[in-house]
Coordinates of C-alpha atoms in Angstrom, one line a residue:
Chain A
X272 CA -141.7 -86.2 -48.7
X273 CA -139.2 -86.8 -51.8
X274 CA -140.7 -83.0 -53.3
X275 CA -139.6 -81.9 -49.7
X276 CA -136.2 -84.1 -49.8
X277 CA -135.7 -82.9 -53.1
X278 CA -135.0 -79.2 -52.7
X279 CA -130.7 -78.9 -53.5
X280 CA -130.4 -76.6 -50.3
X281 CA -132.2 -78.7 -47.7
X282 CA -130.2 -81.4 -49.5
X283 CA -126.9 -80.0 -48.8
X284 CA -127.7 -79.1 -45.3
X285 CA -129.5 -82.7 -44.2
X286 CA -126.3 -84.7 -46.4
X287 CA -123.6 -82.5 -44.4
X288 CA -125.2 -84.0 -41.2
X289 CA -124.9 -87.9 -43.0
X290 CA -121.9 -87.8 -44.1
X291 CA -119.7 -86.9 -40.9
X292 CA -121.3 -90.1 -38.9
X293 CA -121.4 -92.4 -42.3
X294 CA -117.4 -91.4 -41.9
X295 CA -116.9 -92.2 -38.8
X296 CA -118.9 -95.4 -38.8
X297 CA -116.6 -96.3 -42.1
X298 CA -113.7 -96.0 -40.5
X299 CA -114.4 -97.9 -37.6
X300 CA -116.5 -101.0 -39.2
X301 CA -113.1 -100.9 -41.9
X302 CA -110.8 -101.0 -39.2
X303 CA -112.3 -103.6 -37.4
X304 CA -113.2 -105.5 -40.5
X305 CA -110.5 -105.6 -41.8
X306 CA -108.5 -106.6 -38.3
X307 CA -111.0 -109.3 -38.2
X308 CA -111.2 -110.8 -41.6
X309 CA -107.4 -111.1 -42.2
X310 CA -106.2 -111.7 -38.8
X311 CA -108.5 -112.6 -36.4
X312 CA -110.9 -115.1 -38.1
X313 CA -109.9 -119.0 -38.4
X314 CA -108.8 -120.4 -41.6
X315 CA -112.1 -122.8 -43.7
X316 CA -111.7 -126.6 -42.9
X317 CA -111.2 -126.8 -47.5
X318 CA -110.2 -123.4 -48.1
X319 CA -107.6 -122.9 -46.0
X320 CA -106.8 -118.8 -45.9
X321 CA -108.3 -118.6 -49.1
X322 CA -111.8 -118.4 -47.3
X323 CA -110.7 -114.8 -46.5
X324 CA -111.1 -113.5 -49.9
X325 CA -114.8 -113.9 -49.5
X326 CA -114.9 -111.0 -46.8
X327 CA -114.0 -108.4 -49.6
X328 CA -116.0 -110.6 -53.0
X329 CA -119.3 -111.5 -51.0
X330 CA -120.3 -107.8 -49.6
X331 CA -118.5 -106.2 -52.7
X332 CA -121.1 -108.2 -55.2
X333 CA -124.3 -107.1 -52.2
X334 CA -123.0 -103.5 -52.9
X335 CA -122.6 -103.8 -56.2
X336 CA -126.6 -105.0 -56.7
X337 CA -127.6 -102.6 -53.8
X338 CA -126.4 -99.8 -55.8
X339 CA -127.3 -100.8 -58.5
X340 CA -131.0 -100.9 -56.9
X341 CA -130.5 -97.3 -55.8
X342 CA -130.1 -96.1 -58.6
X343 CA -132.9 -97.8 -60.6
X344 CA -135.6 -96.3 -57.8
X345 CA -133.8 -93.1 -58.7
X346 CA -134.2 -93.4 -62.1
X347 CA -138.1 -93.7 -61.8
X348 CA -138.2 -90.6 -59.7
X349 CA -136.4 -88.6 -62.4
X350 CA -138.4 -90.4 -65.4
X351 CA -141.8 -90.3 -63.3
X352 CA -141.5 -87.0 -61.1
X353 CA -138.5 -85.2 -63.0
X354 CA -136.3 -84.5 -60.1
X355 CA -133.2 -83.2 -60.9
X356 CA -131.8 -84.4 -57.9
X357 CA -132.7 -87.7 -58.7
X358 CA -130.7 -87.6 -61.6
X359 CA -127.6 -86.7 -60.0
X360 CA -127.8 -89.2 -57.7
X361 CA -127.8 -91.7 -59.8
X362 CA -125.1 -90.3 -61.7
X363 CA -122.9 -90.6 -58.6
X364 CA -123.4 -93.9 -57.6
X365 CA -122.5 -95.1 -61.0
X366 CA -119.1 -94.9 -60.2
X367 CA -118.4 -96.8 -57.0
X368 CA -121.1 -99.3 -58.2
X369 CA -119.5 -100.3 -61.2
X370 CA -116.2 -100.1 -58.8
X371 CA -117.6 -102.7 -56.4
X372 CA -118.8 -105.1 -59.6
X373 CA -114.7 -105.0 -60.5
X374 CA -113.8 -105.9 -57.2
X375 CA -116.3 -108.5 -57.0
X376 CA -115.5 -110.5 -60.5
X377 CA -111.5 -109.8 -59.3
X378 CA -111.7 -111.1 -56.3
X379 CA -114.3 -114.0 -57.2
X380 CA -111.0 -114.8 -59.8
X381 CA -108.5 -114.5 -57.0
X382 CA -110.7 -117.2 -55.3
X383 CA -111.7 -119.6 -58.3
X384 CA -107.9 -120.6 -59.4
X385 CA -107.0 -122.0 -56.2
X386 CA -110.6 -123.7 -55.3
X387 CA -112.6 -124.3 -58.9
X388 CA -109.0 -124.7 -60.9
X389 CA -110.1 -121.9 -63.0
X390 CA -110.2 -118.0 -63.2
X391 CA -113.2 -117.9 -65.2
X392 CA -115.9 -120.0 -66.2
X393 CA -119.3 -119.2 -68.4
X394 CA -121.6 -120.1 -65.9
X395 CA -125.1 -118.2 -65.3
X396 CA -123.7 -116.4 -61.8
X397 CA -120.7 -115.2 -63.2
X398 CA -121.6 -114.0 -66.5
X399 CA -124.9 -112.5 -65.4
X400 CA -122.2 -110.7 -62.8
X401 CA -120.6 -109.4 -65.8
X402 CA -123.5 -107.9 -67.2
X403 CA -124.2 -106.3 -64.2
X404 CA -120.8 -104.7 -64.9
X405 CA -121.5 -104.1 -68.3
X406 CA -125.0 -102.3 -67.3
X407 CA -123.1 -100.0 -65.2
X408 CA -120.5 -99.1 -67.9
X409 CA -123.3 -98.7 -70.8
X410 CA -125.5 -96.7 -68.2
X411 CA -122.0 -94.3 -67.8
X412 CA -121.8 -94.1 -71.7
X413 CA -125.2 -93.1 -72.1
X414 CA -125.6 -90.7 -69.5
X415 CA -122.5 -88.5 -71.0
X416 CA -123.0 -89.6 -74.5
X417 CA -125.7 -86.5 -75.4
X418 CA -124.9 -82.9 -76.1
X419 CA -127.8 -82.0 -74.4
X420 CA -127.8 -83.5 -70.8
X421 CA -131.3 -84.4 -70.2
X422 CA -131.8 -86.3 -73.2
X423 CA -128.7 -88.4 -71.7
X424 CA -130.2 -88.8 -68.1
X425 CA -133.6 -90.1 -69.7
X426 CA -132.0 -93.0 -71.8
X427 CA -129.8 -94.1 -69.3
X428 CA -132.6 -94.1 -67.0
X429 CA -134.4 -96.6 -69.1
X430 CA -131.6 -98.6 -69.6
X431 CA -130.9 -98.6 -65.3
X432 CA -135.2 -99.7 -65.7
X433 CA -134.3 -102.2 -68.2
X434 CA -130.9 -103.5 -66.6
X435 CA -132.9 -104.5 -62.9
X436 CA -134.1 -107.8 -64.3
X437 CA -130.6 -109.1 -64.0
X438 CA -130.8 -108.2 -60.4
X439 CA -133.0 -111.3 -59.6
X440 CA -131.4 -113.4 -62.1
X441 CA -127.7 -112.9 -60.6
X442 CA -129.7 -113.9 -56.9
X443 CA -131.2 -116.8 -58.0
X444 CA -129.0 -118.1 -60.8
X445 CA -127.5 -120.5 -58.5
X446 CA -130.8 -121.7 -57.5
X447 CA -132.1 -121.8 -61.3
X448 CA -129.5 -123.5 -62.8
X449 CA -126.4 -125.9 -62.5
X450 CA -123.5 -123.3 -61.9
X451 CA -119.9 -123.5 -60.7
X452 CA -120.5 -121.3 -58.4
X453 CA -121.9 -122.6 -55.6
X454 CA -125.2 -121.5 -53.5
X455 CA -126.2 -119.1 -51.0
X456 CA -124.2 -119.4 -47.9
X457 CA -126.0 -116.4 -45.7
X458 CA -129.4 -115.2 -47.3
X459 CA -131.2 -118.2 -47.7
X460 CA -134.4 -119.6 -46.6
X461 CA -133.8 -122.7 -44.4
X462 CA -130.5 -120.2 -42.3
X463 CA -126.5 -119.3 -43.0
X464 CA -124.6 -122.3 -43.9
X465 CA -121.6 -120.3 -42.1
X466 CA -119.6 -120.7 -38.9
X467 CA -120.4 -117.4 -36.6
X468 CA -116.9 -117.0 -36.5
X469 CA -117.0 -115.9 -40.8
X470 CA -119.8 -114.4 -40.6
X471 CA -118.9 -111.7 -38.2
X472 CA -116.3 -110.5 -40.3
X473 CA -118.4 -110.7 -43.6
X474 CA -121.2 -108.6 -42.2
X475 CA -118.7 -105.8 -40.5
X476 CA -116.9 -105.9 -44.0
X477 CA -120.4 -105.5 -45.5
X478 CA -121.2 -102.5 -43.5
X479 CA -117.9 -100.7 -43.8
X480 CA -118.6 -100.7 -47.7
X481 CA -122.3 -99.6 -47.2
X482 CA -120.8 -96.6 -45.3
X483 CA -118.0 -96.0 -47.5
X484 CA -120.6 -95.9 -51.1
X485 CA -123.0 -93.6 -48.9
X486 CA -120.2 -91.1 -48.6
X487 CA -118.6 -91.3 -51.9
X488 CA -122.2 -91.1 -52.9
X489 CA -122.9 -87.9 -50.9
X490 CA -119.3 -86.1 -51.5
X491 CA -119.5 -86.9 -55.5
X492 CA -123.6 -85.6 -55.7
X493 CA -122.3 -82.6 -53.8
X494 CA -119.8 -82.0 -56.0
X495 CA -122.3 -82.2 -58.9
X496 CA -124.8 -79.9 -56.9
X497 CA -121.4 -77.3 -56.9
X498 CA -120.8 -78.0 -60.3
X499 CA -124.4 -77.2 -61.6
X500 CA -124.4 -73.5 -59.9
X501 CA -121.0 -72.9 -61.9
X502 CA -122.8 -73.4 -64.5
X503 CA -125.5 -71.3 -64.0
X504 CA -123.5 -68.5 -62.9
X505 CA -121.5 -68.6 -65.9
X506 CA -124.4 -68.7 -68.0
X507 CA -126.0 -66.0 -66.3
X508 CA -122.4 -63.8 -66.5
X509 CA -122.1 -64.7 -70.6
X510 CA -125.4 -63.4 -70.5
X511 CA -124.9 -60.1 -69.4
X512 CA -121.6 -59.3 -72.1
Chain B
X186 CA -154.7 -86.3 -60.7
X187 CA -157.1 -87.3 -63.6
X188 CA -154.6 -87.5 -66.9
X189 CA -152.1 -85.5 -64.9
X190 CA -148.6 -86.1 -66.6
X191 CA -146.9 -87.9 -63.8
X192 CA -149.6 -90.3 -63.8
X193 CA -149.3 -90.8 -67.7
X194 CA -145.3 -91.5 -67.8
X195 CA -145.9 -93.4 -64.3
X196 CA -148.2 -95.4 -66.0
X197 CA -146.0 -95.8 -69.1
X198 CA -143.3 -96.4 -67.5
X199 CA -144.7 -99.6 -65.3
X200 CA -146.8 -101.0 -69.0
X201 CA -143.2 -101.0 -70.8
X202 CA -141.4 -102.7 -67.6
X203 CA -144.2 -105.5 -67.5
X204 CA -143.2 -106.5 -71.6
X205 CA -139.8 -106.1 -70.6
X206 CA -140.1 -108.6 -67.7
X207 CA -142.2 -111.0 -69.7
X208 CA -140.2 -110.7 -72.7
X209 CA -137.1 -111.6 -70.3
X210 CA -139.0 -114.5 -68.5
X211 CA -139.9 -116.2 -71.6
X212 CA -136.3 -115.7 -73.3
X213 CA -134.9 -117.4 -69.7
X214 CA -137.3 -120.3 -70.1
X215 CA -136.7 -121.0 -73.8
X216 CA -132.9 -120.8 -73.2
X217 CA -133.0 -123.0 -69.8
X218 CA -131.4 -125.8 -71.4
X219 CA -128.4 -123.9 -72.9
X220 CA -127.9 -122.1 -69.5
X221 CA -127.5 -125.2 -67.0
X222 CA -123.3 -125.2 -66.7
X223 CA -123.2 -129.0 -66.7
X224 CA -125.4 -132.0 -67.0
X225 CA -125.6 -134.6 -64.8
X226 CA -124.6 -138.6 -65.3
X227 CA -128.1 -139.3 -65.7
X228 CA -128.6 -137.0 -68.4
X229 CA -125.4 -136.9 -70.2
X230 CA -126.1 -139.8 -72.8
X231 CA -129.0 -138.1 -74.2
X232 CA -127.2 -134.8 -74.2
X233 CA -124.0 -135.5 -75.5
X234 CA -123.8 -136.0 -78.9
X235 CA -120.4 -138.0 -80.5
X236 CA -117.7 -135.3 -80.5
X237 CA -119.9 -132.3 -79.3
X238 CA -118.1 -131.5 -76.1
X239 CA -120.5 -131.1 -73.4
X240 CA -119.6 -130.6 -69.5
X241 CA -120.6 -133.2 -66.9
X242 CA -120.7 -132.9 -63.2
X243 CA -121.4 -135.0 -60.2
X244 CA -120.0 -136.6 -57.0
X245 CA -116.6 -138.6 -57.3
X246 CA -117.8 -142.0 -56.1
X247 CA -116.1 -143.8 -52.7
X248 CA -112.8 -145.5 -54.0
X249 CA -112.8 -145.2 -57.5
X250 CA -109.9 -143.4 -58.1
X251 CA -107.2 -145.1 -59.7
X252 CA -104.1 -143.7 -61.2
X253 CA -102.0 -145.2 -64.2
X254 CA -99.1 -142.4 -64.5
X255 CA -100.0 -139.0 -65.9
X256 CA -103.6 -140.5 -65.9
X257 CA -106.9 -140.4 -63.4
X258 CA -109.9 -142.8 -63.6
X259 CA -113.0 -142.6 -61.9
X260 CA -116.3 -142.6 -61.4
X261 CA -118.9 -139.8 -61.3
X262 CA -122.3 -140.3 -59.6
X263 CA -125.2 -138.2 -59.5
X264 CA -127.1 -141.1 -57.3
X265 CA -129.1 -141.8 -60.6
X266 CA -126.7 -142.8 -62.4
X267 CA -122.7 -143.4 -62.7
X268 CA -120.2 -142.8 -65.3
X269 CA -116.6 -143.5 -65.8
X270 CA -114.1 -140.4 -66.7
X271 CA -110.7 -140.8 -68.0
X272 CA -108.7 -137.9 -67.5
X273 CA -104.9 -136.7 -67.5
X274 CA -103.6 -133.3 -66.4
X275 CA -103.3 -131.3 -63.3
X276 CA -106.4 -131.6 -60.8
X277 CA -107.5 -128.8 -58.8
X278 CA -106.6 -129.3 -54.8
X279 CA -110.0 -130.2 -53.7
X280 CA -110.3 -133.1 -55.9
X281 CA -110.5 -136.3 -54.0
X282 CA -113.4 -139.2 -53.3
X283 CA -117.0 -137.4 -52.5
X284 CA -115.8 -134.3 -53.7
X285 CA -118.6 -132.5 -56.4
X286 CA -116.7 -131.8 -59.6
X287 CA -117.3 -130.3 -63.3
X288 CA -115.2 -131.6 -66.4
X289 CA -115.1 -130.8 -69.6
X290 CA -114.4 -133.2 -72.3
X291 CA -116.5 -135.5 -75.1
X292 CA -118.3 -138.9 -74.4
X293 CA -116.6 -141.3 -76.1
X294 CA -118.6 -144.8 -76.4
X295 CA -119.7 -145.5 -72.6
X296 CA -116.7 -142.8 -71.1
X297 CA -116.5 -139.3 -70.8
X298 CA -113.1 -138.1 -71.8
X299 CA -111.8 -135.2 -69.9
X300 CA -110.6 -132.1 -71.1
X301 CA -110.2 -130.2 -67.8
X302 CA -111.7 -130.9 -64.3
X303 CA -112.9 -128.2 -62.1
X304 CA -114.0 -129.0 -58.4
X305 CA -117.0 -127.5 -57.2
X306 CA -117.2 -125.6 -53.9
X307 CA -120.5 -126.1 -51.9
X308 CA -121.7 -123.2 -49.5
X309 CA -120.8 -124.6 -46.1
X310 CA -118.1 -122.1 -44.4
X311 CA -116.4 -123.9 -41.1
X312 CA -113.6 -123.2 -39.0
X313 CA -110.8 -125.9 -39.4
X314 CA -110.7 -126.5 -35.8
X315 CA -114.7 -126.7 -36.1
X316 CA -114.5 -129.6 -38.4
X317 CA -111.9 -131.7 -36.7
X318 CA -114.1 -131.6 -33.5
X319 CA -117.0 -132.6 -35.6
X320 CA -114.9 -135.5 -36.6
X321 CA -113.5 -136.7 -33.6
X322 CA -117.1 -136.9 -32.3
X323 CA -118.1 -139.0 -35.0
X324 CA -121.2 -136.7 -36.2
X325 CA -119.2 -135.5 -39.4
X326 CA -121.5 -135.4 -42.5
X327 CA -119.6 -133.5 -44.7
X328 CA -116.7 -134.6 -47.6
X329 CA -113.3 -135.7 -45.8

């Protein structure tokens, strides 16, 4: 199936059908997100409106570790089967993935001065956060830092290999460890410690980004698909004088 | 499939992410002291050496606040143990009795002298209307 999925052309023509509905859905679940998490949710019994700053931090920091994900399991398909296409994929999720991990450790700031008393503290969820961030800035550098492409994509798909253990560390650190931060409000064992009223707009908020990182994700590998046949084209053309 | 080389850098890839895990797995575990954020009052007289400044946190007992000017006292409870902190500076909004809190400061004989105070936020999201309901019926668990 992935040899099959893996052809650029059949790519192109499966992605152009994607990417029109992962639009629309977007635009709605955004709209309606972002209606309900500023205006038409109830303020938190401590936090006051504060509380609303979770509906952009909590599904920004799920995105950031889902792509993050993403592009680990594409990494072993370019490392293990050698798919270009793999490769590019990963390449374009690095962006928007190290974008969500910004917004998450902004936001989470935003939130901590008025609740914690503090913009920043050094404990296990917030600096293994960081890392993430870090991971997604050093996979970037890598993947650009060789003359010869290829040799870039290999190392940085190590270091995406290398980088998942934090994903289970940032999950669980607050289960691990005294932190600041506290717990799991939503995916934990014994159910959501949160009013149906906040979760609502959480989850729409979560599936507006999904959307949003699946087209950015499409758009910027088609745009490296584009990029690649310039390439070859001129090549072929330099060629030829 | 026998020695094909998908198999081969499949096969290499999984051996060097097993050290990698186990090598990260045993770093975690030798460092799980120096990761915890803050020790509780039970442990902080074995943790805290004089002057090192260390960072406790706990439950602000039930009337034990008192204030003496610029100053805060109180006491902080882990339901082990209690300890009295001495503090003076600005304290975040959700400070009050019951409320879980971090500070940062140095144990000083029998009483942890603050440096900052940071309240702690637990997971519980609830409507404000939710939680006055819950109160007037009398089946309120949570902090005030």
């Amino acid at each position: 199936m992935f040899d099959y999925l893996a052809n650029p052309t059949r790519f192109r023509a499966i992605t152009a059908v994607i990417l029109p509905l992962a639009l629309a859905i977007t635009v709605l679940a955004l709209t309606f997100g972002i209606y309900l998490a500023f205006f038409a949710s109830p303020p938190d019994y401590q936090q006051g409106d504060s509380v609303r700053i979770m509906y952009i931090h909590v599904p920004a920091a799920w995105m950031a570790m889902l792509a993050y994900l993403a592009m680990a399991t594409s990494a072993v398909f370019y490392l293990v089967w050698r798919h270009p296409l793999a490769d590019i994929g990963a390449r374009a999720m690095a962006v928007p993935g190290a974008g969500f991990a910004l917004i998450t450790l902004i936001t989470g700031a935003f939130w901590g001065k008025p609740i914690w008393g503090a913009w920043w503290v050094w404990d296990a969820r917030l600096t293994s956060m960081l890392i993430l961030l870090f991971l997604y800035l050093g996979y970037m550098a890598l993947a650009d830092g060789f003359a010869r492409s290829e040799r870039g994509s290999k190392a940085a798909s190590l270091l995406l290999l290398v980088g998942v253990i934090n994903l289970p560390i940032i999950k669980f650190s607050v289960d691990w460890w005294n932190t600041l931060h506290q717990g799991s409000s939503v995916l934990r064992l014994d159910g959501a410690r949160i009013d149906p009223t906040m979760l609502k707009p959480l989850l729409v908020m979560a599936v507006a980004m999904l959307g949003w990182f699946i087209c950015i994700s499409i758009l910027r590998m088609h745009t490296a698909l584009t990029e690649r046949r310039i390439h070859a084209i001129l090549a072929r053309e330099g060629d030829e004088y | 499939m026998r020695d094909s080389p998908k198999l081969r850098r499949g096969l290499g890839l999984l051996l060097i992410l097993g050290a990698l895990a186990l090598a990260a797995l045993l770093v975690l575990n030798a460092l799980r002291d120096y990761v915890v954020f803050f020790y509780a009052p039970s442990e902080i007289h074995e943790k805290a050496t004089p002057n090192r400044v260390v960072r406790l946190g706990g439950l602000v007992v039930d009337g034990s606040i008192q204030r003496t000017g610029d100053a805060v006292r109180f006491m902080v409870s882990d339901g082990a143990a209690e300890i009295e902190v001495i503090y003076a500076g600005i304290l975040p909004d959700l400070f009050r009795e019951g409320q879980g809190i971090i500070s940062e400061g140095k144990l000083v004989g029998k009483m942890f002298h603050a440096d900052s105070i940071l309240a702690k936020h637990d997971e519980t999201y609830m409507p404000a209307e939710v939680a006055a309901i819950l109160k007037e019926q009398g089946i309120w668990k949570g902090q005030e």
